[in-house]
């Protein structure tokens, strides 16, 4: 991960208690974060690790972006552009991760599944929720075998 370092500007550090970054520092760090985002797939092929790394990069970018004021962003539009480039790159990584997870879950061989159904018929005999049973015994007007007559009520 790119480490975020404060600028050595003594004027700004003495004016505020928290670290501040100059625009050139933010631009340089944002470029590093974009490069890291683009190289995530080279570091690991595990989608869950890629998601965690992307989450960490976006968290660092949010810290960088919140450090600058609106006036500085107006004066230096490159920061906004790099921020949007980082968001695009990170969303592309997230899309590729979700596609990798989805394709891993949904992979099956239809011939192997058909063979498994043929070999294990008992395993595949189940009813779906809210499904009508295959054999239903209806009593009433349309019943194939009517109920026997009731005994008269005592009374």
mmCIF file of C-alpha atoms in Angstrom:
data_model
loop_
_atom_site.group_PDB
_atom_site.id
_atom_site.type_symbol
_atom_site.label_atom_id
_atom_site.label_comp_id
_atom_site.label_asym_id
_atom_site.label_seq_id
_atom_site.Cartn_x
_atom_site.Cartn_y
_atom_site.Cartn_z
ATOM 1 C CA UNK A 1 0.000 0.000 0.000
ATOM 2 C CA UNK A 2 1.110 3.501 -0.647
ATOM 3 C CA UNK A 3 2.004 5.197 2.553
ATOM 4 C CA UNK A 4 0.639 8.672 3.015
ATOM 5 C CA UNK A 5 3.290 11.124 4.140
ATOM 6 C CA UNK A 6 2.679 14.685 5.192
ATOM 7 C CA UNK A 7 4.448 17.509 3.401
ATOM 8 C CA UNK A 8 7.346 19.232 5.046
ATOM 9 C CA UNK A 9 5.755 22.617 4.713
ATOM 10 C CA UNK A 10 6.527 24.204 8.066
ATOM 11 C CA UNK A 11 4.131 27.095 7.540
ATOM 12 C CA UNK A 12 1.092 24.861 7.200
ATOM 13 C CA UNK A 13 2.187 22.456 9.936
ATOM 14 C CA UNK A 14 2.594 25.307 12.372
ATOM 15 C CA UNK A 15 -0.826 26.750 11.480
ATOM 16 C CA UNK A 16 -2.801 23.560 12.042
ATOM 17 C CA UNK A 17 -2.385 20.696 14.428
ATOM 18 C CA UNK A 18 -3.103 17.999 11.806
ATOM 19 C CA UNK A 19 -0.902 17.113 8.859
ATOM 20 C CA UNK A 20 -1.684 18.791 5.581
ATOM 21 C CA UNK A 21 -0.642 17.883 2.083
ATOM 22 C CA UNK A 22 0.322 20.206 -0.687
ATOM 23 C CA UNK A 23 -1.366 19.745 -4.021
ATOM 24 C CA UNK A 24 1.726 18.251 -5.648
ATOM 25 C CA UNK A 25 1.984 15.711 -2.821
ATOM 26 C CA UNK A 26 -1.661 14.725 -3.216
ATOM 27 C CA UNK A 27 -1.244 14.406 -6.994
ATOM 28 C CA UNK A 28 1.850 12.233 -6.575
ATOM 29 C CA UNK A 29 0.184 10.012 -3.957
ATOM 30 C CA UNK A 30 -2.992 9.739 -6.039
ATOM 31 C CA UNK A 31 -0.912 8.618 -9.044
ATOM 32 C CA UNK A 32 0.725 5.981 -6.837
ATOM 33 C CA UNK A 33 -2.699 4.769 -5.698
ATOM 34 C CA UNK A 34 -3.889 4.544 -9.319
ATOM 35 C CA UNK A 35 -0.804 2.496 -10.222
ATOM 36 C CA UNK A 36 -1.426 0.204 -7.258
ATOM 37 C CA UNK A 37 -5.046 -0.232 -8.299
ATOM 38 C CA UNK A 38 -4.034 -1.111 -11.844
ATOM 39 C CA UNK A 39 -1.467 -3.645 -10.562
ATOM 40 C CA UNK A 40 -3.693 -5.405 -8.015
ATOM 41 C CA UNK A 41 -4.328 -8.315 -10.368
ATOM 42 C CA UNK A 42 -0.573 -8.864 -10.693
ATOM 43 C CA UNK A 43 -0.214 -9.168 -6.917
ATOM 44 C CA UNK A 44 -2.926 -11.753 -6.264
ATOM 45 C CA UNK A 45 -5.519 -13.746 -8.138
ATOM 46 C CA UNK A 46 -7.804 -14.280 -5.134
ATOM 47 C CA UNK A 47 -10.887 -12.060 -5.617
ATOM 48 C CA UNK A 48 -11.431 -11.593 -1.878
ATOM 49 C CA UNK A 49 -7.861 -10.359 -1.377
ATOM 50 C CA UNK A 50 -8.275 -8.060 -4.368
ATOM 51 C CA UNK A 51 -11.433 -6.621 -2.783
ATOM 52 C CA UNK A 52 -9.629 -5.984 0.504
ATOM 53 C CA UNK A 53 -6.696 -4.314 -1.264
ATOM 54 C CA UNK A 54 -9.076 -2.145 -3.285
ATOM 55 C CA UNK A 55 -10.968 -1.185 -0.131
ATOM 56 C CA UNK A 56 -7.714 -0.101 1.496
ATOM 57 C CA UNK A 57 -6.700 1.960 -1.553
ATOM 58 C CA UNK A 58 -10.076 3.716 -1.679
ATOM 59 C CA UNK A 59 -9.847 4.434 2.053
ATOM 60 C CA UNK A 60 -6.430 6.058 1.552
ATOM 61 C CA UNK A 61 -7.765 8.057 -1.395
ATOM 62 C CA UNK A 62 -10.656 9.332 0.735
ATOM 63 C CA UNK A 63 -8.179 10.487 3.367
ATOM 64 C CA UNK A 64 -6.162 12.281 0.692
ATOM 65 C CA UNK A 65 -9.217 13.842 -0.911
ATOM 66 C CA UNK A 66 -10.667 15.054 2.381
ATOM 67 C CA UNK A 67 -7.349 16.658 3.293
ATOM 68 C CA UNK A 68 -7.578 19.342 0.595
ATOM 69 C CA UNK A 69 -9.986 22.240 0.765
ATOM 70 C CA UNK A 70 -12.494 23.151 -1.920
ATOM 71 C CA UNK A 71 -10.430 26.209 -2.857
ATOM 72 C CA UNK A 72 -7.369 24.034 -3.457
ATOM 73 C CA UNK A 73 -9.386 21.650 -5.614
ATOM 74 C CA UNK A 74 -10.598 24.576 -7.706
ATOM 75 C CA UNK A 75 -7.041 25.842 -8.117
ATOM 76 C CA UNK A 76 -5.715 22.367 -8.999
ATOM 77 C CA UNK A 77 -8.268 20.477 -11.125
ATOM 78 C CA UNK A 78 -5.790 17.637 -11.686
ATOM 79 C CA UNK A 79 -6.643 16.330 -8.221
ATOM 80 C CA UNK A 80 -10.311 15.911 -9.126
ATOM 81 C CA UNK A 81 -9.365 14.257 -12.401
ATOM 82 C CA UNK A 82 -7.021 11.809 -10.668
ATOM 83 C CA UNK A 83 -9.654 11.106 -8.035
ATOM 84 C CA UNK A 84 -12.171 10.209 -10.738
ATOM 85 C CA UNK A 85 -9.543 8.060 -12.494
ATOM 86 C CA UNK A 86 -8.902 6.200 -9.243
ATOM 87 C CA UNK A 87 -12.623 5.622 -8.712
ATOM 88 C CA UNK A 88 -12.956 4.304 -12.268
ATOM 89 C CA UNK A 89 -9.950 1.977 -11.866
ATOM 90 C CA UNK A 90 -11.173 0.690 -8.494
ATOM 91 C CA UNK A 91 -14.698 0.107 -9.802
ATOM 92 C CA UNK A 92 -13.228 -1.821 -12.753
ATOM 93 C CA UNK A 93 -11.334 -4.030 -10.301
ATOM 94 C CA UNK A 94 -14.505 -4.598 -8.266
ATOM 95 C CA UNK A 95 -16.447 -5.543 -11.413
ATOM 96 C CA UNK A 96 -13.743 -8.031 -12.438
ATOM 97 C CA UNK A 97 -13.735 -9.514 -8.918
ATOM 98 C CA UNK A 98 -17.498 -9.958 -8.877
ATOM 99 C CA UNK A 99 -17.407 -11.517 -12.346
ATOM 100 C CA UNK A 100 -14.689 -13.926 -11.210
ATOM 101 C CA UNK A 101 -16.699 -14.903 -8.141
ATOM 102 C CA UNK A 102 -19.923 -15.298 -10.145
ATOM 103 C CA UNK A 103 -18.299 -17.380 -12.850
ATOM 104 C CA UNK A 104 -16.666 -19.638 -10.260
ATOM 105 C CA UNK A 105 -20.010 -20.237 -8.570
ATOM 106 C CA UNK A 106 -21.991 -20.894 -11.744
ATOM 107 C CA UNK A 107 -19.579 -23.267 -13.502
ATOM 108 C CA UNK A 108 -20.928 -26.763 -14.012
ATOM 109 C CA UNK A 109 -20.856 -29.367 -16.731
ATOM 110 C CA UNK A 110 -24.393 -30.088 -17.906
ATOM 111 C CA UNK A 111 -23.484 -33.621 -19.016
ATOM 112 C CA UNK A 112 -21.976 -34.395 -15.621
ATOM 113 C CA UNK A 113 -25.102 -33.028 -13.934
ATOM 114 C CA UNK A 114 -27.370 -35.165 -16.163
ATOM 115 C CA UNK A 115 -25.270 -38.242 -15.385
ATOM 116 C CA UNK A 116 -25.472 -37.502 -11.653
ATOM 117 C CA UNK A 117 -29.272 -37.184 -11.884
ATOM 118 C CA UNK A 118 -29.472 -40.538 -13.697
ATOM 119 C CA UNK A 119 -27.283 -42.298 -11.132
ATOM 120 C CA UNK A 120 -28.866 -40.737 -8.018
ATOM 121 C CA UNK A 121 -32.575 -40.451 -8.716
ATOM 122 C CA UNK A 122 -33.484 -40.491 -5.020
ATOM 123 C CA UNK A 123 -31.253 -37.493 -4.362
ATOM 124 C CA UNK A 124 -33.037 -35.413 -7.005
ATOM 125 C CA UNK A 125 -36.595 -36.220 -5.905
ATOM 126 C CA UNK A 126 -37.622 -33.194 -3.921
ATOM 127 C CA UNK A 127 -40.377 -30.653 -4.115
ATOM 128 C CA UNK A 128 -39.752 -26.974 -4.492
ATOM 129 C CA UNK A 129 -41.209 -24.579 -1.940
ATOM 130 C CA UNK A 130 -44.895 -23.874 -2.572
ATOM 131 C CA UNK A 131 -45.004 -26.563 -5.249
ATOM 132 C CA UNK A 132 -48.128 -28.677 -5.547
ATOM 133 C CA UNK A 133 -47.426 -32.332 -4.785
ATOM 134 C CA UNK A 134 -47.188 -34.665 -7.772
ATOM 135 C CA UNK A 135 -50.130 -36.762 -6.527
ATOM 136 C CA UNK A 136 -53.009 -34.948 -4.897
ATOM 137 C CA UNK A 137 -56.102 -36.574 -3.429
ATOM 138 C CA UNK A 138 -59.032 -34.279 -4.009
ATOM 139 C CA UNK A 139 -62.385 -34.860 -2.365
ATOM 140 C CA UNK A 140 -65.452 -33.061 -3.503
ATOM 141 C CA UNK A 141 -67.248 -32.495 -6.760
ATOM 142 C CA UNK A 142 -64.345 -33.401 -9.046
ATOM 143 C CA UNK A 143 -62.894 -36.181 -6.916
ATOM 144 C CA UNK A 144 -62.116 -39.421 -8.727
ATOM 145 C CA UNK A 145 -63.124 -41.413 -5.619
ATOM 146 C CA UNK A 146 -65.761 -39.719 -3.497
ATOM 147 C CA UNK A 147 -65.783 -39.972 0.269
ATOM 148 C CA UNK A 148 -68.100 -42.519 1.864
ATOM 149 C CA UNK A 149 -71.393 -41.033 3.110
ATOM 150 C CA UNK A 150 -71.376 -39.638 6.618
ATOM 151 C CA UNK A 151 -73.242 -41.225 9.469
ATOM 152 C CA UNK A 152 -76.360 -39.274 10.423
ATOM 153 C CA UNK A 153 -76.026 -36.964 13.409
ATOM 154 C CA UNK A 154 -77.634 -37.995 16.621
ATOM 155 C CA UNK A 155 -79.795 -35.522 17.822
#
